[in-house]
PDB file of N, CA and C in Angstrom:
ATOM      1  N   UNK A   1       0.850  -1.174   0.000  1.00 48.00           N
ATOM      2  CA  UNK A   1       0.000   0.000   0.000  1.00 48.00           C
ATOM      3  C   UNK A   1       0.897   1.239   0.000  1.00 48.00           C
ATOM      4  N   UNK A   2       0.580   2.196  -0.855  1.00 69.00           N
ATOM      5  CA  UNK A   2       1.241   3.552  -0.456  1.00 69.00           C
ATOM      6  C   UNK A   2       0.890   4.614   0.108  1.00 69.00           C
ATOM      7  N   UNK A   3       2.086   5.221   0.420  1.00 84.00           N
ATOM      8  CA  UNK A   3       1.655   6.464   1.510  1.00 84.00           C
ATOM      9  C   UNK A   3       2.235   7.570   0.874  1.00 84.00           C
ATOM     10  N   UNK A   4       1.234   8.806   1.667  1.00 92.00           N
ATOM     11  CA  UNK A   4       1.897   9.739   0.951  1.00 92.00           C
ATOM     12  C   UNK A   4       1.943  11.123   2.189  1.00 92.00           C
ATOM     13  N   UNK A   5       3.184  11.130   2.655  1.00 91.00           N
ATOM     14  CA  UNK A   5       3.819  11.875   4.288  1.00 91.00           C
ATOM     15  C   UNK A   5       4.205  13.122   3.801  1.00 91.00           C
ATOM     16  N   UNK A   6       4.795  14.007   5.029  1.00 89.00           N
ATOM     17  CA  UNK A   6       5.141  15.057   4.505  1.00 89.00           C
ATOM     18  C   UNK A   6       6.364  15.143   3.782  1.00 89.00           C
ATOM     19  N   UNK A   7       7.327  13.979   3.722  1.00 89.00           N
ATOM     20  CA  UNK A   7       8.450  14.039   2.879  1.00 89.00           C
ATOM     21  C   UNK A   7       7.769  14.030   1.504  1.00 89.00           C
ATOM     22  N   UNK A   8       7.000  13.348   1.117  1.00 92.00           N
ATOM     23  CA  UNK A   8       6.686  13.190  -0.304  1.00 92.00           C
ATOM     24  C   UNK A   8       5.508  14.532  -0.663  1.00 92.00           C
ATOM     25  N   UNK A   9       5.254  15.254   0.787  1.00 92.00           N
ATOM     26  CA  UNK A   9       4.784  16.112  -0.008  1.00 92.00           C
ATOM     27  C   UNK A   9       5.728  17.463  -0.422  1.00 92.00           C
ATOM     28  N   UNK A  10       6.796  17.399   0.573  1.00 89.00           N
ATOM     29  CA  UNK A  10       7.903  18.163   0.287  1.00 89.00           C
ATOM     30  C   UNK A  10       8.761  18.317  -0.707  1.00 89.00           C
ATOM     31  N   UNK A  11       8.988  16.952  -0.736  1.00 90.00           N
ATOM     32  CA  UNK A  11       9.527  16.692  -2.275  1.00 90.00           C
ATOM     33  C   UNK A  11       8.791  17.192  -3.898  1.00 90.00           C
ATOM     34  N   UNK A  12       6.661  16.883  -3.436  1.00 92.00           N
ATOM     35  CA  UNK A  12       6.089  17.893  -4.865  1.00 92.00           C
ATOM     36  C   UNK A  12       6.575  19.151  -4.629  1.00 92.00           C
ATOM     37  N   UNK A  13       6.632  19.939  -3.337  1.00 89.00           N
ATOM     38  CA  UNK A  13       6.669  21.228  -3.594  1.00 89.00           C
ATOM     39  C   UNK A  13       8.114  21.511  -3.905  1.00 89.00           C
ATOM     40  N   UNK A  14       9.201  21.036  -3.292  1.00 87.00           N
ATOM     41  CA  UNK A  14      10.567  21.133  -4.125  1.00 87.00           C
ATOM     42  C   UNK A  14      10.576  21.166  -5.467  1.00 87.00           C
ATOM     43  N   UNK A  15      10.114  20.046  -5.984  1.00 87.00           N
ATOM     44  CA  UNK A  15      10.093  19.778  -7.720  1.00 87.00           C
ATOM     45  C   UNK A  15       9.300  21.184  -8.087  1.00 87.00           C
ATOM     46  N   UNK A  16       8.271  21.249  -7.815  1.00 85.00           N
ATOM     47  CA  UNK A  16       7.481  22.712  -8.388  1.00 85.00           C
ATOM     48  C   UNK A  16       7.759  24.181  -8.219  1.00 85.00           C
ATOM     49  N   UNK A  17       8.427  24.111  -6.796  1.00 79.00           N
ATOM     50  CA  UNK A  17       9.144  25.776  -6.726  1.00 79.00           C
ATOM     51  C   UNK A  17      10.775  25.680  -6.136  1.00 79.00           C
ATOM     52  N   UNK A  18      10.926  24.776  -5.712  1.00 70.00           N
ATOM     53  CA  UNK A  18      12.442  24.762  -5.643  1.00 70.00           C
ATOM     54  C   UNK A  18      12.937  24.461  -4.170  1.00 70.00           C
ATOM     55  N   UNK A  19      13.598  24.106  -3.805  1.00 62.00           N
ATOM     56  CA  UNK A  19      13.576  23.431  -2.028  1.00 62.00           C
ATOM     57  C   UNK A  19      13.891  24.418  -1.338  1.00 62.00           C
ATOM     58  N   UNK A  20      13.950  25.695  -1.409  1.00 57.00           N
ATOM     59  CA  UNK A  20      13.434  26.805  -0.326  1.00 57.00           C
ATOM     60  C   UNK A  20      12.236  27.006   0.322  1.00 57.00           C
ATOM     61  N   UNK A  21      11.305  26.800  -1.084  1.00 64.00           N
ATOM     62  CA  UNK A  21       9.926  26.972  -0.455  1.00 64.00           C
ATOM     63  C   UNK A  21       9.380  25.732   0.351  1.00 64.00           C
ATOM     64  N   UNK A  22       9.704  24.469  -0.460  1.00 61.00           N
ATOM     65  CA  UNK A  22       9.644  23.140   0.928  1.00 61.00           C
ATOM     66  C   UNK A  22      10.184  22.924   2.076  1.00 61.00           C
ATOM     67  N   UNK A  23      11.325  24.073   2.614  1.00 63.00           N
ATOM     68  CA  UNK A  23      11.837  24.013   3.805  1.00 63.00           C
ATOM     69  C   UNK A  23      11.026  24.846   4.925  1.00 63.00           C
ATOM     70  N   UNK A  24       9.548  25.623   4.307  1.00 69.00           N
ATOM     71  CA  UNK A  24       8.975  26.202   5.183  1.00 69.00           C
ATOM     72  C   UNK A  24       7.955  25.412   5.697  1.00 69.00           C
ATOM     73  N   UNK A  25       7.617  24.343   4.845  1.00 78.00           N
ATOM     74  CA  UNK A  25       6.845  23.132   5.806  1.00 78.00           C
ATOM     75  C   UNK A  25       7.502  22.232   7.027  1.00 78.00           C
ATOM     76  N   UNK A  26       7.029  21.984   7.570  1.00 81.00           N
ATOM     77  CA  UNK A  26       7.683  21.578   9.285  1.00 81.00           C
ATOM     78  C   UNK A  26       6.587  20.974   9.640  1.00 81.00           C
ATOM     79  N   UNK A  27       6.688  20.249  10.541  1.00 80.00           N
ATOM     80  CA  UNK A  27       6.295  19.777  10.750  1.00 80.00           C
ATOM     81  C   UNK A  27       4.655  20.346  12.078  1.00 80.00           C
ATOM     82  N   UNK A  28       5.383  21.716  12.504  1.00 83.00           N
ATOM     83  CA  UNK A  28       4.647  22.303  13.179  1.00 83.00           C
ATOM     84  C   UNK A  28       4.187  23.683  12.365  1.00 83.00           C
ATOM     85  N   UNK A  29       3.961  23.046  11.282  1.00 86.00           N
ATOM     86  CA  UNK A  29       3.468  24.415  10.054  1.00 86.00           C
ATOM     87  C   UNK A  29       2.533  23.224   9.102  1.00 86.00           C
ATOM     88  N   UNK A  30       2.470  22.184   9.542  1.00 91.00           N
ATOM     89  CA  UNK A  30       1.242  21.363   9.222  1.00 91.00           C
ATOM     90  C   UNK A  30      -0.132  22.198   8.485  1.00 91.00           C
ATOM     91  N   UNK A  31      -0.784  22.183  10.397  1.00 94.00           N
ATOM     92  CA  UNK A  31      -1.932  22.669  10.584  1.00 94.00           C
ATOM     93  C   UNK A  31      -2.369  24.281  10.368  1.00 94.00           C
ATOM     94  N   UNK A  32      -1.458  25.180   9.192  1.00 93.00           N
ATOM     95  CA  UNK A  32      -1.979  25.863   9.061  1.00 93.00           C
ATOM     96  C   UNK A  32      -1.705  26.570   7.933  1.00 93.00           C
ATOM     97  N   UNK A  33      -2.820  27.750   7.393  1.00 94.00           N
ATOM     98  CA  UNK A  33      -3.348  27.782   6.571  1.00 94.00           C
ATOM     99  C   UNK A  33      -2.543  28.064   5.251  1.00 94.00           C
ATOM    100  N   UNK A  34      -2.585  27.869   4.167  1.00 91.00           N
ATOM    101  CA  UNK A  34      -1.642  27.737   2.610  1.00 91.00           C
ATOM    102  C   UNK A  34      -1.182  29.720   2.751  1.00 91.00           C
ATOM    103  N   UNK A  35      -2.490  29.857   3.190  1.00 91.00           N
ATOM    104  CA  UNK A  35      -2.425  31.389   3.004  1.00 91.00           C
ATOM    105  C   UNK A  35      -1.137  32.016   3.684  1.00 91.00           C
ATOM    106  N   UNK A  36      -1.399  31.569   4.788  1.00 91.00           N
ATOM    107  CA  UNK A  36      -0.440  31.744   5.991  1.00 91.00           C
ATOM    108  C   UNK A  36       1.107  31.439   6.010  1.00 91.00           C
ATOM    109  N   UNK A  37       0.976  30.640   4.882  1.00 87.00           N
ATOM    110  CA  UNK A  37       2.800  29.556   4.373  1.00 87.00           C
ATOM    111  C   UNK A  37       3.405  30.999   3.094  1.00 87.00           C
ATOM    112  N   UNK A  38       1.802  31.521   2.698  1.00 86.00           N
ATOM    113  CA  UNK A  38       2.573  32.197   1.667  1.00 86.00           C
ATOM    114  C   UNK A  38       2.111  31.566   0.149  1.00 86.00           C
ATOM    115  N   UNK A  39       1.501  30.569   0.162  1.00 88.00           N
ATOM    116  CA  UNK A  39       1.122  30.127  -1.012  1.00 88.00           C
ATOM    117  C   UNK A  39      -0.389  30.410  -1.239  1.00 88.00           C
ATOM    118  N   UNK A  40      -0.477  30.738  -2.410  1.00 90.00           N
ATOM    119  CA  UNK A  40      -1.867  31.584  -3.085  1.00 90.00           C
ATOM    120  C   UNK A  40      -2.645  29.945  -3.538  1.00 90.00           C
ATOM    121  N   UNK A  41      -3.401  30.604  -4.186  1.00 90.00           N
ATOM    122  CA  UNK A  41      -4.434  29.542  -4.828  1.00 90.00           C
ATOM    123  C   UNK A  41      -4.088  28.543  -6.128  1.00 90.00           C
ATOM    124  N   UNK A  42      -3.265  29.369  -6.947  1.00 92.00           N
ATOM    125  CA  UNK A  42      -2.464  28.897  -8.251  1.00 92.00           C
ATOM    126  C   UNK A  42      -1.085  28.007  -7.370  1.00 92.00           C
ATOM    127  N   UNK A  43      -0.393  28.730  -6.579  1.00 90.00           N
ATOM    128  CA  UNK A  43       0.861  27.401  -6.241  1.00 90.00           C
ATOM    129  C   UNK A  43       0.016  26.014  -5.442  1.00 90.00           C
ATOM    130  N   UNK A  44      -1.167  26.307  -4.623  1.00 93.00           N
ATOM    131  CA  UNK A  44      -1.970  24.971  -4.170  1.00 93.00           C
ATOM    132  C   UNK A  44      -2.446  24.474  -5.323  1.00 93.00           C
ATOM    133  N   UNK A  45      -2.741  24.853  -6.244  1.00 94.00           N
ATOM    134  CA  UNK A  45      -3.238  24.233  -7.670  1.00 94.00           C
ATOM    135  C   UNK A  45      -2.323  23.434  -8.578  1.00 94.00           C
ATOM    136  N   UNK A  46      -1.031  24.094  -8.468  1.00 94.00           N
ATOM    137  CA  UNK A  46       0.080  23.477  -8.872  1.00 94.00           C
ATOM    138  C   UNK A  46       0.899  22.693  -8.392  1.00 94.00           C
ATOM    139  N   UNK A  47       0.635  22.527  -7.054  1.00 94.00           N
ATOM    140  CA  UNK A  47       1.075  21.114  -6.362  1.00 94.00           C
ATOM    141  C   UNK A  47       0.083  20.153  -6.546  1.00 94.00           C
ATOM    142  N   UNK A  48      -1.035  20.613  -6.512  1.00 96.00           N
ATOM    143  CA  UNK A  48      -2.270  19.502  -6.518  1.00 96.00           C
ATOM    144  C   UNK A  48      -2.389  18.695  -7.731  1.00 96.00           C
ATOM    145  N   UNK A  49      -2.140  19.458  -9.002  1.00 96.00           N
ATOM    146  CA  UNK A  49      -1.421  18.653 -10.081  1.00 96.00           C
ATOM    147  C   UNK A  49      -0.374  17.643 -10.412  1.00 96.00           C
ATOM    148  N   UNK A  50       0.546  18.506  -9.334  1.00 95.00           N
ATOM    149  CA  UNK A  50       1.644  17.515  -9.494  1.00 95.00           C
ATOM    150  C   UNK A  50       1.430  16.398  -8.777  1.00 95.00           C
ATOM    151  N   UNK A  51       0.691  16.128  -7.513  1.00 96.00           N
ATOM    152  CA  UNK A  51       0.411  15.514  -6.677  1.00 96.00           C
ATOM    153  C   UNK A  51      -0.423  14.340  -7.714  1.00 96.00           C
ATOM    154  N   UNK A  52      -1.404  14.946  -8.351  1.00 96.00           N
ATOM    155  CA  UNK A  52      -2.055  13.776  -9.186  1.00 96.00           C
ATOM    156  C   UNK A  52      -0.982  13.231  -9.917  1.00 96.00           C
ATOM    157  N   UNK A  53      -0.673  13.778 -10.646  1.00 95.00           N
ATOM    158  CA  UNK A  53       0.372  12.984 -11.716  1.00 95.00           C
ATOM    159  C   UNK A  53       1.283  11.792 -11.225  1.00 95.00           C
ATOM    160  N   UNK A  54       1.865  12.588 -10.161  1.00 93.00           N
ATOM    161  CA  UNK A  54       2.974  11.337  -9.533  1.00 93.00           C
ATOM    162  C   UNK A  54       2.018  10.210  -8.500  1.00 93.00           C
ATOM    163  N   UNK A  55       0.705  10.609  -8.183  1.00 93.00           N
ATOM    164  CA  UNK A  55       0.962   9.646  -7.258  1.00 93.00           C
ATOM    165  C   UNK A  55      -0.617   8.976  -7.490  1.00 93.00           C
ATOM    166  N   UNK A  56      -1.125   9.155  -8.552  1.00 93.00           N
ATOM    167  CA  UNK A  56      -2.333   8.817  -9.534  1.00 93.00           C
ATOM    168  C   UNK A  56      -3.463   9.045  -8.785  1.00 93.00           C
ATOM    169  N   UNK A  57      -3.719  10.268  -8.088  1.00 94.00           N
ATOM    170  CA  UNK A  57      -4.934  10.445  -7.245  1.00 94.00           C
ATOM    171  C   UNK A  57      -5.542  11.701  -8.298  1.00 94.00           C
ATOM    172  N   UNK A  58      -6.967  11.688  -7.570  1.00 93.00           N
ATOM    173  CA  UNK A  58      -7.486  12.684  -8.354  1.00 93.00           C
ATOM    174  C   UNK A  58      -8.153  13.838  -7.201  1.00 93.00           C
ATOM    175  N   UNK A  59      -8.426  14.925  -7.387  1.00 93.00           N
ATOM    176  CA  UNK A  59      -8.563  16.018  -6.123  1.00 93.00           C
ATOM    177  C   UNK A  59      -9.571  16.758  -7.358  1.00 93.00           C
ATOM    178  N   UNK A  60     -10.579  16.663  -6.860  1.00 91.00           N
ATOM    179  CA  UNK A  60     -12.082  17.638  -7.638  1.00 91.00           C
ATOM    180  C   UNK A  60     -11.484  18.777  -7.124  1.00 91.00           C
ATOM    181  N   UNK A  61     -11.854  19.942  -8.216  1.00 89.00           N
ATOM    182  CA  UNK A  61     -11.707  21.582  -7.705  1.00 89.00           C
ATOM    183  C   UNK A  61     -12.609  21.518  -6.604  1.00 89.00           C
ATOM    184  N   UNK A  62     -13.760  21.018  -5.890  1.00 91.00           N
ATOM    185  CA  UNK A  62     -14.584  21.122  -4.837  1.00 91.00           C
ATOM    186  C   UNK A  62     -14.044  20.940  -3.798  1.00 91.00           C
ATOM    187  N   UNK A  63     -13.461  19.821  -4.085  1.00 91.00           N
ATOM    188  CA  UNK A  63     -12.434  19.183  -2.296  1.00 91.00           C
ATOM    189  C   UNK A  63     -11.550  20.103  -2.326  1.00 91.00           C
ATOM    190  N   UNK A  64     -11.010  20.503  -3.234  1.00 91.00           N
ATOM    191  CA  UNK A  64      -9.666  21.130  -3.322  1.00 91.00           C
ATOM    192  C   UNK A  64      -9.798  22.427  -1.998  1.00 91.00           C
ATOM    193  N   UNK A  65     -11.485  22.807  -2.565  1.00 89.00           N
ATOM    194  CA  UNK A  65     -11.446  24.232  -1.884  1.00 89.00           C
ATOM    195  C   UNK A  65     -11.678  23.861  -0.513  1.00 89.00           C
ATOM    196  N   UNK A  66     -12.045  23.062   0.179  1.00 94.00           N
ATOM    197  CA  UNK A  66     -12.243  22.478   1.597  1.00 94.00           C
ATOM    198  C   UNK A  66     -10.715  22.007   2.313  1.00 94.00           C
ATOM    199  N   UNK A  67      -9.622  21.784   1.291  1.00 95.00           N
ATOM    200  CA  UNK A  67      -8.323  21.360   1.712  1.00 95.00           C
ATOM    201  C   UNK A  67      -7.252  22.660   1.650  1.00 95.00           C
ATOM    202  N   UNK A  68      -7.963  23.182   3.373  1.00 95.00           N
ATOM    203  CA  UNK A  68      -6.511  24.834   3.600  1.00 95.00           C
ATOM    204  C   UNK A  68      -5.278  24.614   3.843  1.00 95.00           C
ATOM    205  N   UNK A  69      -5.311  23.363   4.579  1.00 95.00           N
ATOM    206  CA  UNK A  69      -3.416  23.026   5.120  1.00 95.00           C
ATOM    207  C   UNK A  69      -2.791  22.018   4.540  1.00 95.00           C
ATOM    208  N   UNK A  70      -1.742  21.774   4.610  1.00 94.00           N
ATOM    209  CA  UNK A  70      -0.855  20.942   4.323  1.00 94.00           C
ATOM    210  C   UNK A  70      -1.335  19.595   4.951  1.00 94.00           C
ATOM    211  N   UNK A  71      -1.404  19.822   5.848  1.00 95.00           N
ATOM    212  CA  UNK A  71      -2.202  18.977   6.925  1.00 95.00           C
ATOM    213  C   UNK A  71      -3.544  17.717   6.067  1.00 95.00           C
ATOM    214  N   UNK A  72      -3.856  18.413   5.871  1.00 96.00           N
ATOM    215  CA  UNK A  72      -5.355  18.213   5.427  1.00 96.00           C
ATOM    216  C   UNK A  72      -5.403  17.597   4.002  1.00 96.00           C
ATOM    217  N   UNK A  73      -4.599  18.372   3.138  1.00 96.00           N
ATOM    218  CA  UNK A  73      -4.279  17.923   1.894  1.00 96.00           C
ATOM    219  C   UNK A  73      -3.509  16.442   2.066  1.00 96.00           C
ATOM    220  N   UNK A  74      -2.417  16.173   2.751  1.00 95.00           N
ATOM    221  CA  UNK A  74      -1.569  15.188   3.175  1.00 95.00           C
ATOM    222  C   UNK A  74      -2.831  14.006   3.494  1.00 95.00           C
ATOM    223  N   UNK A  75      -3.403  14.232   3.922  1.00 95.00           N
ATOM    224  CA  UNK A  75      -4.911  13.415   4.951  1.00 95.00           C
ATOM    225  C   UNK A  75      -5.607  12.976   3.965  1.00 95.00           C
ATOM    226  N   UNK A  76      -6.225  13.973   2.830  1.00 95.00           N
ATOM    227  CA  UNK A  76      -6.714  13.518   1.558  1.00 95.00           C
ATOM    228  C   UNK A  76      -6.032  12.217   0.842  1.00 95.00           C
ATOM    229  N   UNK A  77      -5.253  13.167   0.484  1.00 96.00           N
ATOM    230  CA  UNK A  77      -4.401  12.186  -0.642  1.00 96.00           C
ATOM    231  C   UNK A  77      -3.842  10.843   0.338  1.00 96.00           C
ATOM    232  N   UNK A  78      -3.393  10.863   1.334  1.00 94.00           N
ATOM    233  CA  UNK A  78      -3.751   9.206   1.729  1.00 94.00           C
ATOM    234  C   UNK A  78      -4.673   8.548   1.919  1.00 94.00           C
ATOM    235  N   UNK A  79      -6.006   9.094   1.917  1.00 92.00           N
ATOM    236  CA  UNK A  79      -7.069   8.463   2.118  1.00 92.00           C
ATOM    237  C   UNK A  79      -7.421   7.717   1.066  1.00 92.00           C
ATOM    238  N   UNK A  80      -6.984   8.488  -0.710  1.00 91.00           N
ATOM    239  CA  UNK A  80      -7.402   7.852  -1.377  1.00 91.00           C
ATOM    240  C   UNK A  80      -6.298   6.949  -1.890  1.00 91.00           C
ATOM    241  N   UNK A  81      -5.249   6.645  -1.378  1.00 90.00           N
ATOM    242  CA  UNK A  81      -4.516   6.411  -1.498  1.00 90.00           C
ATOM    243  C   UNK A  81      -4.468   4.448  -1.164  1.00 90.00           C
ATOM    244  N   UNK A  82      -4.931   4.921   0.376  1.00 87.00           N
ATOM    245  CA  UNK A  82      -5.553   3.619   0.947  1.00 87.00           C
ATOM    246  C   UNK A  82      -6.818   3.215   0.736  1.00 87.00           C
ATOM    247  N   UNK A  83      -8.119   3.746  -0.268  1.00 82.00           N
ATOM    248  CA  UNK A  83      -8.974   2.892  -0.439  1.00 82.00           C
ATOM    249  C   UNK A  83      -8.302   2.625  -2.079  1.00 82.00           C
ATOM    250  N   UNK A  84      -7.697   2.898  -2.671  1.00 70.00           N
ATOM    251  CA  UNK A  84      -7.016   2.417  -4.090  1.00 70.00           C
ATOM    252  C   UNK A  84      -6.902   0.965  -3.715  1.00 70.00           C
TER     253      UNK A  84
END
């Protein structure tokens, strides 16, 4: 079964903006908000892409807008991860 942690989500956002901006996720920067990290609506859109591609999940623009943290997004994408 696969998982998908905050290393692998660190690693999409490395690949997509470069490993500065993945060094501001921590582990105690989880639970809060994209807004708050600094990332707009287009860089959560552009991980969420990349996120499908590599790891064959799919994220409706609907959920998308219900998923504010890192946290949460991470929670998603293993969920569907483990009913796959």
């Amino acid at each position: 079964m696969a998982d998908f942690t905050i290393t692998e989500f660190r690693d999409v956002v490395s690949a997509c903006f470069g490993g500065a901006t993945s060094e501001e996720i921590k582990d105690s920067t989880l639970d809060t908000d994209f807004t708050d990290l600094g990332f707009d609506s287009l860089t959560v859109y552009e991980i969420v892409l990349r996120i499908q591609d590599d790891f064959g999940v799919t994220i409706p623009d609907e959920e998308l807008d219900e998923l504010k943290t890192p946290a949460s997004l991470i929670q998603h994408v293993r969920g569907q991860l483990t009913a796959a």
